[in-house]
Coordinates of C-alpha atoms in Angstrom, one line a residue:
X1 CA 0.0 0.0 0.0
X2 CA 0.8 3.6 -0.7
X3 CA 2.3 5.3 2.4
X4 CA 0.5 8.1 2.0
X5 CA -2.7 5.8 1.9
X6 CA -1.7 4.1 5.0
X7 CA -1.2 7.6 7.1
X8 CA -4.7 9.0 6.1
X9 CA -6.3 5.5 7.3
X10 CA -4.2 6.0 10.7
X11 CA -5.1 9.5 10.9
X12 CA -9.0 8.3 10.4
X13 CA -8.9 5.3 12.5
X14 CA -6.8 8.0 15.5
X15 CA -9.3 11.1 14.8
X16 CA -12.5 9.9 14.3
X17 CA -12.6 6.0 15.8
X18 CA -10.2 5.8 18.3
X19 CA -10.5 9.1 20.2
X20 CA -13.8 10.7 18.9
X21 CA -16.4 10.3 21.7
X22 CA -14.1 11.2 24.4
X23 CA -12.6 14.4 22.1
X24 CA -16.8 15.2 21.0
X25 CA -17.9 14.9 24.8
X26 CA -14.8 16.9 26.3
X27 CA -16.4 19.9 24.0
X28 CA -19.6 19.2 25.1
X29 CA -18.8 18.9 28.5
X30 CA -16.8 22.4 28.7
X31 CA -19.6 24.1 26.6
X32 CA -22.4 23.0 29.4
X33 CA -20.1 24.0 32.2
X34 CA -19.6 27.5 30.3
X35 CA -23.0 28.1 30.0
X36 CA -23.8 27.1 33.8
X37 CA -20.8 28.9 35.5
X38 CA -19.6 32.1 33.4
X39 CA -21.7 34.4 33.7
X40 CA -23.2 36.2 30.5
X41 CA -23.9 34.8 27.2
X42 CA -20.2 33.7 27.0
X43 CA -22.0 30.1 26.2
X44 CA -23.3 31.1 22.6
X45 CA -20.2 31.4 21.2
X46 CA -19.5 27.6 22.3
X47 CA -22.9 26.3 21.3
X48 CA -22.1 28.0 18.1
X49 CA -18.7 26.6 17.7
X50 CA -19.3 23.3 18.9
X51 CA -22.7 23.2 15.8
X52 CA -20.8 24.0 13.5
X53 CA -17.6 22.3 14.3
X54 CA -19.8 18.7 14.4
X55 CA -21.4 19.7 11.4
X56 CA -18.0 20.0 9.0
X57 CA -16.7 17.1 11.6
X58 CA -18.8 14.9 9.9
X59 CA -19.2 16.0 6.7
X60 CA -15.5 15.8 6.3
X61 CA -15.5 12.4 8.2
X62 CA -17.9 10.6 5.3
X63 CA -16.0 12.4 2.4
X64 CA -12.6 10.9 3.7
X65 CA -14.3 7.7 4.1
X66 CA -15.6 7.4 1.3
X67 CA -12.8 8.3 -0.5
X68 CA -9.9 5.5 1.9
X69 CA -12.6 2.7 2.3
X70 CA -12.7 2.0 -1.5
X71 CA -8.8 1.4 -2.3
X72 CA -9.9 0.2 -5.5
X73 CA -11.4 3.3 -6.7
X74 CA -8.8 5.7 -5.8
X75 CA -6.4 7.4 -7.9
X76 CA -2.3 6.9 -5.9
X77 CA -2.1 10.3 -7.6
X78 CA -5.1 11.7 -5.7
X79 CA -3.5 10.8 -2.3
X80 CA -1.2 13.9 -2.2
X81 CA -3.9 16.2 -2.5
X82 CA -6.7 14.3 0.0
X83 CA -3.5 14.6 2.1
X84 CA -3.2 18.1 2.2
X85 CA -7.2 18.6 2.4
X86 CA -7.5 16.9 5.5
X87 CA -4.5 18.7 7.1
X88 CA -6.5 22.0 6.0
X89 CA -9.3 20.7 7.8
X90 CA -8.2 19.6 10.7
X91 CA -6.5 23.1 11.2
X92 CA -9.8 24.6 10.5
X93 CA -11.6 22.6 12.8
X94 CA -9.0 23.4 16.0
X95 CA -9.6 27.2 15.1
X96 CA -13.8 26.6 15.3
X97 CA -13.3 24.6 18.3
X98 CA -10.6 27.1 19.9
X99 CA -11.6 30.5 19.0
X100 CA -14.8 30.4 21.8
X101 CA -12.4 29.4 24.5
X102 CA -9.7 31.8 23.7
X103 CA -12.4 34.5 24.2
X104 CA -12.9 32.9 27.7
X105 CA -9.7 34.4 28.5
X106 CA -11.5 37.9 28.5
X107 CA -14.6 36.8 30.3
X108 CA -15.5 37.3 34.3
X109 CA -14.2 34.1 36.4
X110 CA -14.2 31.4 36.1
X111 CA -14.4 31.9 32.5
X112 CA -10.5 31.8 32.4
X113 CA -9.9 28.6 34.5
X114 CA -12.3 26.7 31.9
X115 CA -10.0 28.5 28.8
X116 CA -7.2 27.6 30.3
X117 CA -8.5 23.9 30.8
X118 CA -9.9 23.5 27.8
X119 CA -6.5 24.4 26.0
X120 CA -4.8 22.1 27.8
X121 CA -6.8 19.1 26.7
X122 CA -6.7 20.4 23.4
X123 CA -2.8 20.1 23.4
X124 CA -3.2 16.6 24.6
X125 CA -5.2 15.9 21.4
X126 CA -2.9 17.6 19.2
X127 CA -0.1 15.4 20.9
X128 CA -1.7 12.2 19.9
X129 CA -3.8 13.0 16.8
X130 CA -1.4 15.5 14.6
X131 CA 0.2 12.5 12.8
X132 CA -0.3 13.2 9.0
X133 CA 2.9 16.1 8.8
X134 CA 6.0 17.4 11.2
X135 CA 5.2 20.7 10.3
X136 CA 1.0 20.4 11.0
X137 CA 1.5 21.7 14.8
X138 CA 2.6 25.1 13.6
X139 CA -0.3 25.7 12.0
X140 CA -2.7 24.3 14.8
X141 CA -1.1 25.2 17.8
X142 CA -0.7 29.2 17.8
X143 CA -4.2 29.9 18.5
X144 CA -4.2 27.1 21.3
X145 CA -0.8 29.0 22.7
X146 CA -2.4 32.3 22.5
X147 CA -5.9 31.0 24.4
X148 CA -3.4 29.1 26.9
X149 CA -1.4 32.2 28.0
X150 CA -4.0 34.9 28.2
X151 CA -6.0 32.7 30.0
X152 CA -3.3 31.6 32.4
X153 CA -2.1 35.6 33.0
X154 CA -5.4 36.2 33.5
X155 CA -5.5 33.7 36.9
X156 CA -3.4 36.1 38.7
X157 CA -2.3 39.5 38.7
X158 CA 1.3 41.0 38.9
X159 CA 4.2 39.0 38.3
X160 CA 2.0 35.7 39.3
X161 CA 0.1 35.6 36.5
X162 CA 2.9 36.2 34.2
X163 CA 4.6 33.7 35.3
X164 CA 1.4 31.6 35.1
X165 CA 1.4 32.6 31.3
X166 CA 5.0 31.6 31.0
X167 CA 4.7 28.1 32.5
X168 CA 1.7 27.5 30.0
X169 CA 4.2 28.7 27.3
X170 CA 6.4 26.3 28.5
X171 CA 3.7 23.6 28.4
X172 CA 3.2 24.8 24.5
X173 CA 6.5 24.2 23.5
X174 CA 6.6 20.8 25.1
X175 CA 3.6 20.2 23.5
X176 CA 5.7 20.7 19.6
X177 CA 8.3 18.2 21.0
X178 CA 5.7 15.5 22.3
X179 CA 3.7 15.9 18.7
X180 CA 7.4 15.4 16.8
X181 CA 7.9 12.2 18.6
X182 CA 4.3 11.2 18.1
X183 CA 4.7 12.0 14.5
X184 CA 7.9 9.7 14.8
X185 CA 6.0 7.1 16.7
X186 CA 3.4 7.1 13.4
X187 CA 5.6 6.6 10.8
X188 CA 7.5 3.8 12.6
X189 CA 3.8 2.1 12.8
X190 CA 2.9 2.9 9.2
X191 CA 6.2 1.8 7.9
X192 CA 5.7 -1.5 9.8
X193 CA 2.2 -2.1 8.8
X194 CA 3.8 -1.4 5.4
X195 CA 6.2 -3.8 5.4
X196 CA 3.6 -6.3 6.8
X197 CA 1.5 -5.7 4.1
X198 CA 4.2 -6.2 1.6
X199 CA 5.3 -9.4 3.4
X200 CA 1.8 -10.7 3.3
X201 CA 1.2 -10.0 -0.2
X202 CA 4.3 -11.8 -0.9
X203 CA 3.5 -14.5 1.2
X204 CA -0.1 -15.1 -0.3
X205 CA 2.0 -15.0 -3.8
X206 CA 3.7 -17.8 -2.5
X207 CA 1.5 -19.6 -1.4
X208 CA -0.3 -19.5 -4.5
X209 CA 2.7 -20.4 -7.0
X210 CA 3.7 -23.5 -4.6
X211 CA -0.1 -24.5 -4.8
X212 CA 0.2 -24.2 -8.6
X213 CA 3.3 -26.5 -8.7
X214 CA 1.9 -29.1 -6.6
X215 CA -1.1 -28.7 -8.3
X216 CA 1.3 -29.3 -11.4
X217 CA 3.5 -31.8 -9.9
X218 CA 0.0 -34.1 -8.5
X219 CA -0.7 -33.7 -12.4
X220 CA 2.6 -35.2 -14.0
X221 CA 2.6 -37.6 -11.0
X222 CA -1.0 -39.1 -11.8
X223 CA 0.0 -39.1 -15.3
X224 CA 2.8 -41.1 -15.2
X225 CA 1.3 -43.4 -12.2
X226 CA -1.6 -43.5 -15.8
X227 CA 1.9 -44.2 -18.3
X228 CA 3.3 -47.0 -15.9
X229 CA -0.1 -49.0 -16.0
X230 CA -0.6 -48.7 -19.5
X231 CA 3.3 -49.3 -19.8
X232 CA 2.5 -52.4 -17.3
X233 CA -0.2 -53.2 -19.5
X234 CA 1.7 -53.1 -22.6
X235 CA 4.8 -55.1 -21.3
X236 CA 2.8 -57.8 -20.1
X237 CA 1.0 -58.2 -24.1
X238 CA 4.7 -57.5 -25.1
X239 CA 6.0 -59.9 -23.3
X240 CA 3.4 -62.8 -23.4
X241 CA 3.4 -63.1 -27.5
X242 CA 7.1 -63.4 -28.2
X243 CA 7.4 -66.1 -24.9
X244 CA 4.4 -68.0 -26.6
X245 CA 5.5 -68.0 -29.6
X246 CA 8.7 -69.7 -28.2
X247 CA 6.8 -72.5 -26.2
X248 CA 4.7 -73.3 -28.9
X249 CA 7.6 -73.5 -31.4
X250 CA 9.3 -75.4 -29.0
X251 CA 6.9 -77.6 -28.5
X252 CA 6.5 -78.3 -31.8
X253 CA 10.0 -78.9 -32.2
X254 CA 10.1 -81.7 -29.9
X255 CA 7.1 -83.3 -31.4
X256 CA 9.0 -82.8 -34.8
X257 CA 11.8 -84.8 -32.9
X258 CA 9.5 -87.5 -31.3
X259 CA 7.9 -88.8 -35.1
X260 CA 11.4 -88.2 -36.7
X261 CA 10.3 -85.5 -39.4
X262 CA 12.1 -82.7 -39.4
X263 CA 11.9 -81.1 -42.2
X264 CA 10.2 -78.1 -41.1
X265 CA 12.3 -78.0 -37.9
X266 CA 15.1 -75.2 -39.3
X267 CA 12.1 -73.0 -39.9
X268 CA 10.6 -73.4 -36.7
X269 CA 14.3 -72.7 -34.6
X270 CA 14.3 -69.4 -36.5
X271 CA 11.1 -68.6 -35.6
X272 CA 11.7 -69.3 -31.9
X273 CA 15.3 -67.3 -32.7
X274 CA 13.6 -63.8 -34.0
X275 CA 10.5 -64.1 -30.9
X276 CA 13.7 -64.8 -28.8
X277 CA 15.8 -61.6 -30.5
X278 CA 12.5 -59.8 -29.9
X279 CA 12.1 -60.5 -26.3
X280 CA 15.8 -59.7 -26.0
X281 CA 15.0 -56.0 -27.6
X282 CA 12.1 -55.4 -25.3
X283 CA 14.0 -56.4 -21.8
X284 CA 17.2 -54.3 -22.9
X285 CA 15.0 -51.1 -23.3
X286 CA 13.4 -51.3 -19.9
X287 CA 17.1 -51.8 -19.1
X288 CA 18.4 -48.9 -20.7
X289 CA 15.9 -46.9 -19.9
X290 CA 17.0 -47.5 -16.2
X291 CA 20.1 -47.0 -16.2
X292 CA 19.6 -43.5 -17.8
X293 CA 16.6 -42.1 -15.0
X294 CA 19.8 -43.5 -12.7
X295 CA 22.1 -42.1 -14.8
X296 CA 24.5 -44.6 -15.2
X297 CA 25.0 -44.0 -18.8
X298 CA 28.4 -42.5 -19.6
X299 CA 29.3 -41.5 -23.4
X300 CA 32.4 -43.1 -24.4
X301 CA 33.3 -41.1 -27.7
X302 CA 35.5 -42.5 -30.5
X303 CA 36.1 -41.1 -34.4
X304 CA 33.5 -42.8 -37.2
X305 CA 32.2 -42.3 -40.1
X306 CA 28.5 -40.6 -39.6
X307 CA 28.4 -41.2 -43.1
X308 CA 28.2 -45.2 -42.9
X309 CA 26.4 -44.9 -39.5
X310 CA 23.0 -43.1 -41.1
X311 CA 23.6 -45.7 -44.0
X312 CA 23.8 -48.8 -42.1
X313 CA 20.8 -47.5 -39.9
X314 CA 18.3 -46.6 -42.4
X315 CA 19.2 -50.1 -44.1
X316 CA 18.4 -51.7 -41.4
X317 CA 14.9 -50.8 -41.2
X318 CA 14.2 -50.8 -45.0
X319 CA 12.6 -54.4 -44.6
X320 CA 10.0 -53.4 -41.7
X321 CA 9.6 -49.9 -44.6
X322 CA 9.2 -52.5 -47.2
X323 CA 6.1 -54.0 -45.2
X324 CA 4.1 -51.4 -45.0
X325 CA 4.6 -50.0 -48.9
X326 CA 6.9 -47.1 -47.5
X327 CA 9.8 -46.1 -49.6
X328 CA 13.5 -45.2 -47.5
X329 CA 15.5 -42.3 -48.5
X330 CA 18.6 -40.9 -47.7
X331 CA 20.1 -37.5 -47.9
X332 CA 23.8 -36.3 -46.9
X333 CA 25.3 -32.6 -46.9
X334 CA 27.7 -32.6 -49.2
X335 CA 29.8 -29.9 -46.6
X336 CA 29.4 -32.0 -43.4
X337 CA 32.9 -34.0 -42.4
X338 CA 33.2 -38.0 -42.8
X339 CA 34.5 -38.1 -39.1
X340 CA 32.9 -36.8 -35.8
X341 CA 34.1 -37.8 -32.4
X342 CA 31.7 -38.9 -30.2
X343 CA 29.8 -42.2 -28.9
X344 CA 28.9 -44.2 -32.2
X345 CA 27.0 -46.5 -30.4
X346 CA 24.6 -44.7 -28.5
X347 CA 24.0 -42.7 -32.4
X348 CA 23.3 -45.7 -34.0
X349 CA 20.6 -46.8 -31.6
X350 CA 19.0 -43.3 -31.4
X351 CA 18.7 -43.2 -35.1
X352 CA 17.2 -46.9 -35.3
X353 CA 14.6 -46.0 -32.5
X354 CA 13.5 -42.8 -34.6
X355 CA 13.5 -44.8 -37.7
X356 CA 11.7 -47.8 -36.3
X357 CA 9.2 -45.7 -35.2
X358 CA 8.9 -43.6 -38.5
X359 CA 8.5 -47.3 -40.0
X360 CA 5.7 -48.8 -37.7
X361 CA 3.1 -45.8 -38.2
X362 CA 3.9 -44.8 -41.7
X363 CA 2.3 -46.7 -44.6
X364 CA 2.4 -46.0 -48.5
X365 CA 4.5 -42.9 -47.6
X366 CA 8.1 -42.3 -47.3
X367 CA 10.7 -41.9 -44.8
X368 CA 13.8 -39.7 -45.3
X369 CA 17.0 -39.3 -43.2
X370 CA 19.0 -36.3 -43.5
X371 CA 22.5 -35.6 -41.9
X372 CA 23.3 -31.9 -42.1
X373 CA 25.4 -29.2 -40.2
X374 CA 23.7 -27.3 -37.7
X375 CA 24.3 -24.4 -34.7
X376 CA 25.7 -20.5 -35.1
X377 CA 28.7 -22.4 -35.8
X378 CA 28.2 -25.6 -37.2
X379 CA 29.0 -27.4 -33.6
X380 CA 26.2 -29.9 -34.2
X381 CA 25.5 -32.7 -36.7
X382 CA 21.7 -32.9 -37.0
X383 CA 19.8 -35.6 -38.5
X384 CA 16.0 -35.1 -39.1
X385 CA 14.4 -38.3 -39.3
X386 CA 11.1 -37.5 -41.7
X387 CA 7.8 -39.2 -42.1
X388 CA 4.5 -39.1 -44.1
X389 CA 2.8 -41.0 -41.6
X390 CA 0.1 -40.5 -38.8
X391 CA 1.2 -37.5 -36.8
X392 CA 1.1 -36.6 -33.7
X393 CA -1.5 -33.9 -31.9
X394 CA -0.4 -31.6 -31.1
X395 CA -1.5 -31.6 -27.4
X396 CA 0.9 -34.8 -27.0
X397 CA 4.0 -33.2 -28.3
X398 CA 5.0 -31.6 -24.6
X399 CA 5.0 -35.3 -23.3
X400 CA 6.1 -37.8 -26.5
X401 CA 9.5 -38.2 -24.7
X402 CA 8.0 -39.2 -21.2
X403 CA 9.1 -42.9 -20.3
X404 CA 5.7 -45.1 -21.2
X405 CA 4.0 -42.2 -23.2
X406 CA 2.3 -43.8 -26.5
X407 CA 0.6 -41.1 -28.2
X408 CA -2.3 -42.6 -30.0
X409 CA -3.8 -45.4 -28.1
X410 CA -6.5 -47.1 -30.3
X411 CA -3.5 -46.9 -32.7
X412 CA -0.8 -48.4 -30.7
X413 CA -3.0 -51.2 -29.5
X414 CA -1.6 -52.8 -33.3
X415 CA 2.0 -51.3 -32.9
X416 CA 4.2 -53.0 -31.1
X417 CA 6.6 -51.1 -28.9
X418 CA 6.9 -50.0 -24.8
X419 CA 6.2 -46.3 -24.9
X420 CA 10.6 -45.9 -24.5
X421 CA 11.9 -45.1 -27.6
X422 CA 11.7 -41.8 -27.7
X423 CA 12.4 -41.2 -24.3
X424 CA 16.1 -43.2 -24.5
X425 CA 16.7 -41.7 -27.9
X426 CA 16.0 -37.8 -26.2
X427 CA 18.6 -39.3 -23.0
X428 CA 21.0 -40.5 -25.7
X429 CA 20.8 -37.4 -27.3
X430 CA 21.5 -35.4 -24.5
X431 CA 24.2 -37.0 -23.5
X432 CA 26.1 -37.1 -26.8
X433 CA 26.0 -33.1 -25.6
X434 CA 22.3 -32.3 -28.1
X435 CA 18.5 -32.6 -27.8
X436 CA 16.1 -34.3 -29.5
X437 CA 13.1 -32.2 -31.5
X438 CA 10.2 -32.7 -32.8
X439 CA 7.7 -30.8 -35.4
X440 CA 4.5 -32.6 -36.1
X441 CA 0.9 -32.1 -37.2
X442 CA -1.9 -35.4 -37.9
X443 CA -2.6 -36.7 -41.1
X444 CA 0.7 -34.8 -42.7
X445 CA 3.5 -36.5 -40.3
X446 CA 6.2 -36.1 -38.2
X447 CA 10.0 -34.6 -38.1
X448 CA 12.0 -36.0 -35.1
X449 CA 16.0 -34.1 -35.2
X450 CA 18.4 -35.7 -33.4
X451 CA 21.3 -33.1 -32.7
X452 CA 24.8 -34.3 -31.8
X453 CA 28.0 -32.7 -31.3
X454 CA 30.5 -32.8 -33.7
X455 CA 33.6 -32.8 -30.9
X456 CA 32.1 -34.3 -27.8
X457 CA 33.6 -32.6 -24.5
X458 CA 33.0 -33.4 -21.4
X459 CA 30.2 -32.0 -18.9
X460 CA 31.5 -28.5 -17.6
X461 CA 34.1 -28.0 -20.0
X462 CA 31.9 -26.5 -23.1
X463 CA 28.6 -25.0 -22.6
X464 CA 26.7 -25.6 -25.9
X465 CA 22.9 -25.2 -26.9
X466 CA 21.4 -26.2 -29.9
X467 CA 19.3 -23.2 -32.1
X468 CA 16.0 -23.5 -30.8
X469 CA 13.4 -25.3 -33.0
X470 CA 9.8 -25.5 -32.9
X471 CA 8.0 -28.1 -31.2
X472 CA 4.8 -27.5 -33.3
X473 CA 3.4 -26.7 -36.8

């Protein structure tokens, strides 16, 4: 909050809510004792004072009211001014209230000894109350001085009552030193209920951004508690068909055996040795995919040919292409080098899990590799791994390379495959010092770019990024 907004709200809340009905009755109170005691008609001028005084009193006390109790409404720029207003008033409303009992002074006895009174609890409110400005008392407290001393002198005669009147002097200027240290006092409080504020506001900020993340975090953690069921789910289909398939080759091997024809028995060992190479593919996933979330995987970088690597990769997937009617190509920059140095192996199984997967959800299309130069200064070798098939929507793309994430479900129910490709291939990618992207859109197809360095370094040695590239269409 403003501080100017917080004074005026301590200046209402000490004025008119704290203070009021004891400050309102001590005027009523002296004006009935002037009109019973002093004799004359001493006690119009208080009636009159004390009307009209109430009247602005309250008047002013809605306007600022109105104006402080709806922080929504007001204008910080405004607060200078309703500043300065209700300093005005509040000097106005000491003279009204004062000017009666500083003709007191000049009335028979004991109008004096009520003046004097009178001024004196007026300092005391001035003392406690004067908190919106240092300089305010100067303005409100000559007329009080002025009613104090001629009233005091006017106690005594000779040099009594003058030094009556200079005591009550006295009392006046002690009364400017009090109201500096109240004013003191004031802004200590305000600044504190400031900082409060601040600290609350802050705190309730806080609050709400660590709600958000849990809120967030409860999110990814029910989602992939959803991704290790489904994974579960998958592993045990993937899992059951190639062991069944062994058994019942097996089995039918050995009844080959038992009648002594075997004639189909080379067929049926290669059977049981490609459901056997199958199951071997699906347990070292899950394995790899371990030993990356426990990060266990270490890049051991040597010099090869990319060259050979993106050859020998797409060829080995041309077969599973063939299948499904889907033609292979290949495309090399003519300006990137024959040798890199980095971890051949963990390149060549990135590039077969992009391609496989290119291969199982693209049919009658085509799938093209190209190795090209990338980065501000061609640091990186990228190789974008294009397809004509299915897509992806686009509100899967932010969580494609979770572990167990299968985008299309009816879809992957005939695919085989764990859900982990993507997410050891984005691991292996990283740790070969790149990323792994993605651009896709449904029914077009899909642009995975695995980006490698060309000179691997260690971790800490060579901070490198690859240019950013976007994740949708």
């Amino acid at each position: 909050m403003n501080h100017d907004y917080m004074t005026l709200v301590h200046c209402r809340d000490k004025a008119w809510g704290q203070h009021a009905l004891t400050r309102l009755g001590s005027i009523f109170v002296a004006t009935t004792a002037v009109g019973i005691s002093v004799p004359g008609y001493w006690w119009i001028c208080c009636v009159a004072a004390m009307t009209i005084g109430w009247a602005l009193e309250g008047t002013f006390y809605r306007w600022l009211s109105d104006k402080i109790d709806h922080p929504e409404r007001l204008d910080p720029k405004e607060l200078p001014r309703i500043k300065q207003l209700t300093i005005r008033a509040i000097i106005g409303l000491v003279a009204i209230y004062t000017s009666p009992f500083l003709a007191l002074a000049f009335a028979p006895h004991p109008g004096p000894s009520l003046g004097l009174l009178f001024g004196c609890g007026s300092l005391l409110v001035i003392c406690g109350q004067h908190v919106l400005d240092r300089k305010m008392v100067y303005w409100t407290l000559p007329i009080i001085t002025v009613a104090v001393v001629i009233s005091a002198i006017r106690l005594a005669d000779g040099w009594v009552g003058y030094l009556l009147g200079f005591l009550a002097f006295l009392l006046c200027v002690n009364t400017v030193v009090l109201t500096g240290a109240s004013v003191k006092s004031a802004e200590d409080l305000i600044e504190a209920q400031s900082k409060a504020l601040r600290l609350a506001d802050e705190l309730d900020e806080r609050v709400v951004q660590r709600t958000r993340e849990l809120e967030k975090a409860v999110l990814v953690a029910e989602e992939a508690n959803r991704a290790k069921s489904r994974f579960l789910a998958t592993m045990s289909h993937e899992l059951r068909t190639p062991l069944n398939a062994v058994i019942g080759y097996a089995e039918m091997v050995a009844e080959d055996v038992r009648s002594g024809d075997l004639g189909s028995t080379e067929t049926d060992l290669e059977k049981i040795r490609n459901a056997a190479r199958h199951l071997l593919g699906l347990i070292n996933e899950v394995l790899d995919i371990s030993k990356m979330e426990a990060n266990e995987q270490v890049c051991r970088p040597t010099h090869f040919d990319v060259r050979s690597v993106a050859q020998e990769s797409l060829d080995a997937i041309i077969p599973l292409a063939a299948a499904c009617q889907t033609q292979c190509e290949l495309e090399i920059d003519q300006n990137l080098e024959t040798l890199v140095y980095n971890d051949e192996g963990k390149l060549r199984q990135g590039l077969l899990n992009l391609l496989s997967n290119a291969a199982k959800f693209t049919n009658n299309g085509t799938i093209k590799l190209t190795c090209r130069l990338s980065g501000p200064q061609q640091e990186w070798i990228a190789f974008d791994v294009a397809d004509s098939g299915v897509g992806i929507a686009q509100e899967d793309l932010p969580r494609i390379f979770l572990p167990f994430f299968q985008s299309d479900t009816s879809l992957t129910r005939s695919v085989e495959g764990t859900g982990l490709g993507l997410a050891i291939s984005q691991k292996l990618s990283l740790l070969m010092g790149g990323d792994l992207l993605v651009t896709s859109r449904i029914g077009v197809g899909s642009t995975f770019t695995m980006m490698i360095a060309r000179q691997f370094v260690e971790p800490g040695e060579q901070a490198k990024v690859p240019l950013a590239v976007p994740t949708t269409d």
